[in-house]
Amino acid sequence: MQRAVEATIEEGSFVELRGRPWLVEEVRGEANDLQSLNLSCISDDAQGERLEVLWDAEIGAVALDKDGWRNVGTGLPDRAEVLVAHLRAIRWRSATAADRDLLQAPFRAGIRLDAYQLLPLRKALRLPRVNLLIADDVGLGKTVEAGLVARELLLRRRIDFIVIAAPPAMTIQWKDELEAKFGLSFEIIDRERIGEMRRLRGFSVNAWSTGSRFIISHRLLTDEVYAAGLRDVLGEFRPRALFILDEAHHAAPAAGVRYAISSQLTKAVRELGERFEHRLFLTATPHNGHSNSFSALLEMLDPQRFTRGVEVRPKDLEPVMVRRLKADLRRLGEAFPERIIEAVRIAGLPEDTPELEPARQLAAYGELRMKRIASLPTQKASMAKLAFVGLQQRLLSSVAAFARTLKVHKATLQRMLDGEEAGLVAAAALAFVEAPTSEDSAELGLEDDRAEKTIDADDAATAEAASALGAAGAAKGDLRTELARVFTGATGSDRREEVKRAFNTDQDFEPLRILICTDAAREGINLQAYCSDLIHFDLPWNPSRLEQRNGRIDRKLQPAKQVVCRYFRYEQREADIVLEALVRKTETIREQLGSVGQVIEDRIAKRLAEGGIVRGQAAAIARAISEENDAERLNRARAEMDDDERARHERLLKEQTDLQRALERSRERVGVDPEDLHRVAAAALSRAGYMLDDARGASVGNVETFRLNPSDPAFSKDAGWEDAFDDLRIRPRKRGERLGDWRRDAPIRSIAFKPPVMSDGRDASDVVQVHLEHRLVRRLLSSFLSQGFQSKLSRVSVIYGPGAQPRVVLMGRLAVFGAGATRLHEEVIPITAIWTESERDRKPLRPLGESGEEKTLNQLEPRCATHGKRRARPSLASKP
């Protein structure tokens, strides 16, 4: 389309104003009077954005000519590399919703893709409504799989509204990953966001109506303050809306004897989820061994296929569930690290060591408790049990933690048991552990011999790192606190993200090498980039929690060939017999049972929580844990999920072959070669007056990098560049941080058009892989395409290639737009013909048809690639 000097503006017309093209959806007023237009943007970087304008009041606004061929060829032919880049940019912005087997999203994302990750996407495209359960193992990349589904559905215009519900600690990670890998920006709905919207738009504003992509925590999803607004936006049912529920097992009803008991989250998900047309549930532990609970979860996902309380049949589950284990994929050749579980044994301690004597005191109290508890009322007995188990867990965590808890509960223990002996035992234990310790080391629970063993267990630990661990290392070197950081439940969100970023950054840029975490870090924090060693200072009594901790480093894109997970074993402490059995059982569950292991995990956790570890019974408890095997519930879970190992392996083999074929077919049709993206970006920047080659930086392996200069005059001509560069900054903007201060203090990183993988397999932390959906690339290509209508791009070129007969190739772009500038379909249509210049033969050219068209394009494509190179040979330059 070309600009017209005079054109009638009516519904369905296209106009250009404020640097972007728009679809006219409504015209109000007469042409000779003040005329207002309701517009929807058709530019890729603001697709569907609404605007209402007074036409005569707009500066530089023009109507776009419907006859797009009118001025083609005016002026000199374009340089071949420019026209080829322009053609590729047009082709890349095309997307189709017609072919359900065509996978488009994988080639528009910044990810290192493995074929197995395409299975959820392929299943989603074959479902009339995307009701899908992704039940892959911990660390296989469920977030990426969900992102591929969401991006593909957006490309096909099957969705226009997305809500993601995740555990509180994972909301920011979801936001960052979807933006970096898929170019999808989300707003986190929380108290700060609600307050901001009220300040900007008034107290009555519904924050859910201020955008189309949101993230909310599980906790706030159950809060009526937040849920009510979402219900209002959804109505009874909202078509083209997608609900993504992360860690979906939290919403599964608790298992009862006959019925599944709904929690607050269960009720919230059931009540809100049914209002979305599409639902995507993610969990590594889908089945807890109770059919009622499992069927209730599936009913929330797809009430047409499943009913609460009705047996789940594998043939019904197959279309809607994806489930793979690391062990399965490793057998298929996928690279995952070997996990080594190693005990750090501590022996030969004096009998009065703080890690041993309080345990004996507490064990004595436990025996006393057992004698008295039988005579207590049920409620009081239950409280006494919980108090003892809590004390035991705290003691096994650290002496300092035990001391703090014992101070609080000393009086409570006496009241509950009405016994002077209990108080004396508590007082003796408290006096023993109240010896002076370093304030810092006590706060971290690092005052005991385990800190010393931690240093010995890690050959890479330096003297400075040792001192950072606390008092045990203080004599080994100067204090270097920047080497270690703390991550707890009380750590604020901005601080959490800062710590995660520093820990996952090359040591040349960030010194942080030791991260000391509470159990708050067991979910939603990925630490595999530079860490392959994990040490459990204490052991949780639930195998699921233990596995979640190990999963922080044992996951996809872990560059090390081995990850080592260590735990401490006091040879002189009876309770450690039980803890060691727990570690072994957790590994058995992982290797042999996979996610169905939750069936017996709950029983183990319940066994320990109900009675603790009583003196003299540790060996018997350890044996019971090792032998724990609820065959009935395991078999039920395996049958309902079709989870027999052999059947699962055969299914995966077939799926992997099919996925590889689908990937290659899609690559041929819509694949985006990184070299082509590089050439198009270079051509687009050169048209704007910026030379990409001049911004070349240091290479990462064999990958070229470039550092752009946002202050260059080339980026000050049009609006929107500053926002595009913000995605390259070294850190996200903190809450309350002024925009100008953030841009000043957070410089941009270099860019690369391929994954910036270093020689050790890690991604370079100071380089961003840009891709077709990255905001910077979308802004660049949008600007470049608009130049075809305003910057003397004639859209004609001459390219020399093989063959004796000159041929002409015409390429037109067909785009079908719906309401709200929704691009329903788009494709590039080529027509080829033999070119003749004979005076006798001045008649219309005859198209060659499909066979001739294919042959011509096959000859043209490699020549286009040659012209696209930055240093094309002079003999290949375009000629008039």
Tab-separated table of N, CA and C in Angstrom, residues 531-578:
chain	number	residue	atom	x	y	z
A	531	CYS	N	25.848	-23.412	38.880
A	531	CYS	CA	25.893	-24.207	40.108
A	531	CYS	C	25.579	-25.659	39.802
A	532	SER	N	26.435	-26.550	40.252
A	532	SER	CA	26.177	-27.986	40.130
A	532	SER	C	26.375	-28.696	41.466
A	533	ASP	N	26.497	-27.924	42.545
A	533	ASP	CA	26.684	-28.495	43.882
A	533	ASP	C	25.622	-27.936	44.823
A	534	LEU	N	24.949	-28.838	45.522
A	534	LEU	CA	23.933	-28.441	46.488
A	534	LEU	C	24.190	-29.196	47.779
A	535	ILE	N	24.122	-28.484	48.894
A	535	ILE	CA	24.336	-29.103	50.196
A	535	ILE	C	23.112	-28.859	51.068
A	536	HIS	N	22.522	-29.933	51.575
A	536	HIS	CA	21.385	-29.837	52.489
A	536	HIS	C	21.916	-29.683	53.915
A	537	PHE	N	21.794	-28.487	54.491
A	537	PHE	CA	22.197	-28.330	55.885
A	537	PHE	C	21.251	-29.076	56.802
A	538	ASP	N	19.984	-29.151	56.408
A	538	ASP	CA	19.033	-29.994	57.112
A	538	ASP	C	18.236	-30.740	56.059
A	539	LEU	N	17.497	-31.746	56.478
A	539	LEU	CA	16.720	-32.552	55.543
A	539	LEU	C	15.239	-32.425	55.881
A	540	PRO	N	14.431	-32.003	54.902
A	540	PRO	CA	12.984	-31.957	55.142
A	540	PRO	C	12.438	-33.368	55.312
A	541	TRP	N	11.370	-33.488	56.049
A	541	TRP	CA	10.813	-34.811	56.318
A	541	TRP	C	9.827	-35.251	55.240
A	542	ASN	N	9.728	-34.496	54.174
A	542	ASN	CA	8.851	-34.836	53.064
A	542	ASN	C	9.702	-35.062	51.819
A	543	PRO	N	9.660	-36.258	51.204
A	543	PRO	CA	10.482	-36.523	50.025
A	543	PRO	C	10.240	-35.551	48.877
A	544	SER	N	9.012	-35.058	48.727
A	544	SER	CA	8.720	-34.105	47.651
A	544	SER	C	9.530	-32.831	47.820
A	545	ARG	N	9.619	-32.354	49.040
A	545	ARG	CA	10.383	-31.140	49.282
A	545	ARG	C	11.869	-31.360	49.035
A	546	LEU	N	12.345	-32.524	49.408
A	546	LEU	CA	13.744	-32.849	49.173
A	546	LEU	C	14.028	-32.883	47.670
A	547	GLU	N	13.128	-33.491	46.902
A	547	GLU	CA	13.301	-33.563	45.452
A	547	GLU	C	13.191	-32.187	44.809
A	548	GLN	N	12.306	-31.344	45.333
A	548	GLN	CA	12.188	-29.988	44.792
A	548	GLN	C	13.484	-29.210	44.989
A	549	ARG	N	14.117	-29.388	46.143
A	549	ARG	CA	15.404	-28.723	46.367
A	549	ARG	C	16.440	-29.186	45.337
A	550	ASN	N	16.559	-30.514	45.170
A	550	ASN	CA	17.534	-31.033	44.213
A	550	ASN	C	17.247	-30.545	42.798
A	551	GLY	N	15.952	-30.330	42.510
A	551	GLY	CA	15.558	-29.884	41.181
A	551	GLY	C	15.968	-28.470	40.849
A	552	ARG	N	16.476	-27.718	41.824
A	552	ARG	CA	16.928	-26.356	41.513
A	552	ARG	C	18.160	-26.368	40.617
A	553	ILE	N	18.970	-27.430	40.703
A	553	ILE	CA	20.178	-27.495	39.870
A	553	ILE	C	20.126	-28.660	38.886
A	554	ASP	N	19.327	-29.679	39.177
A	554	ASP	CA	19.226	-30.840	38.285
A	554	ASP	C	18.072	-30.600	37.325
A	555	ARG	N	18.380	-29.874	36.218
A	555	ARG	CA	17.318	-29.481	35.306
A	555	ARG	C	17.904	-29.206	33.914
A	556	LYS	N	17.013	-28.978	32.981
A	556	LYS	CA	17.423	-28.705	31.607
A	556	LYS	C	18.360	-27.493	31.551
A	557	LEU	N	19.337	-27.560	30.635
A	557	LEU	CA	20.355	-26.532	30.428
A	557	LEU	C	21.383	-26.479	31.549
A	558	GLN	N	21.443	-27.530	32.379
A	558	GLN	CA	22.542	-27.659	33.339
A	558	GLN	C	23.777	-28.079	32.534
A	559	PRO	N	24.808	-27.227	32.455
A	559	PRO	CA	25.959	-27.552	31.601
A	559	PRO	C	26.873	-28.630	32.166
A	560	ALA	N	26.861	-28.849	33.477
A	560	ALA	CA	27.745	-29.851	34.066
A	560	ALA	C	27.248	-31.262	33.742
A	561	LYS	N	28.159	-32.188	33.604
A	561	LYS	CA	27.783	-33.574	33.335
A	561	LYS	C	27.297	-34.278	34.594
A	562	GLN	N	27.668	-33.743	35.749
A	562	GLN	CA	27.216	-34.320	37.018
A	562	GLN	C	26.762	-33.200	37.946
A	563	VAL	N	25.701	-33.462	38.689
A	563	VAL	CA	25.328	-32.577	39.794
A	563	VAL	C	25.454	-33.388	41.073
A	564	VAL	N	25.981	-32.753	42.111
A	564	VAL	CA	26.241	-33.439	43.374
A	564	VAL	C	25.359	-32.825	44.456
A	565	CYS	N	24.530	-33.655	45.064
A	565	CYS	CA	23.650	-33.222	46.149
A	565	CYS	C	24.117	-33.913	47.426
A	566	ARG	N	24.610	-33.128	48.364
A	566	ARG	CA	25.167	-33.685	49.594
A	566	ARG	C	24.253	-33.407	50.783
A	567	TYR	N	24.351	-34.275	51.796
A	567	TYR	CA	23.631	-34.077	53.045
A	567	TYR	C	24.541	-34.533	54.183
A	568	PHE	N	24.233	-34.112	55.403
A	568	PHE	CA	25.075	-34.423	56.555
A	568	PHE	C	24.524	-35.622	57.313
A	569	ARG	N	25.446	-36.448	57.764
A	569	ARG	CA	25.077	-37.658	58.519
A	569	ARG	C	25.929	-37.717	59.780
A	570	TYR	N	25.298	-37.372	60.940
A	570	TYR	CA	25.993	-37.490	62.224
A	570	TYR	C	25.960	-38.956	62.645
A	571	GLU	N	27.111	-39.575	62.676
A	571	GLU	CA	27.176	-40.998	62.993
A	571	GLU	C	26.745	-41.282	64.442
A	572	GLN	N	26.849	-40.286	65.302
A	572	GLN	CA	26.539	-40.490	66.719
A	572	GLN	C	25.130	-40.027	67.086
A	573	ARG	N	24.346	-39.651	66.076
A	573	ARG	CA	22.994	-39.155	66.354
A	573	ARG	C	21.968	-40.131	65.774
A	574	GLU	N	21.121	-40.666	66.641
A	574	GLU	CA	20.213	-41.743	66.249
A	574	GLU	C	19.234	-41.299	65.158
A	575	ALA	N	18.773	-40.066	65.236
A	575	ALA	CA	17.776	-39.601	64.270
A	575	ALA	C	18.299	-39.640	62.848
A	576	ASP	N	19.610	-39.552	62.658
A	576	ASP	CA	20.171	-39.523	61.302
A	576	ASP	C	20.016	-40.855	60.575
A	577	ILE	N	19.778	-41.927	61.317
A	577	ILE	CA	19.478	-43.211	60.669
A	577	ILE	C	18.193	-43.069	59.853
A	578	VAL	N	17.219	-42.393	60.433
A	578	VAL	CA	15.936	-42.182	59.744
A	578	VAL	C	16.114	-41.244	58.559
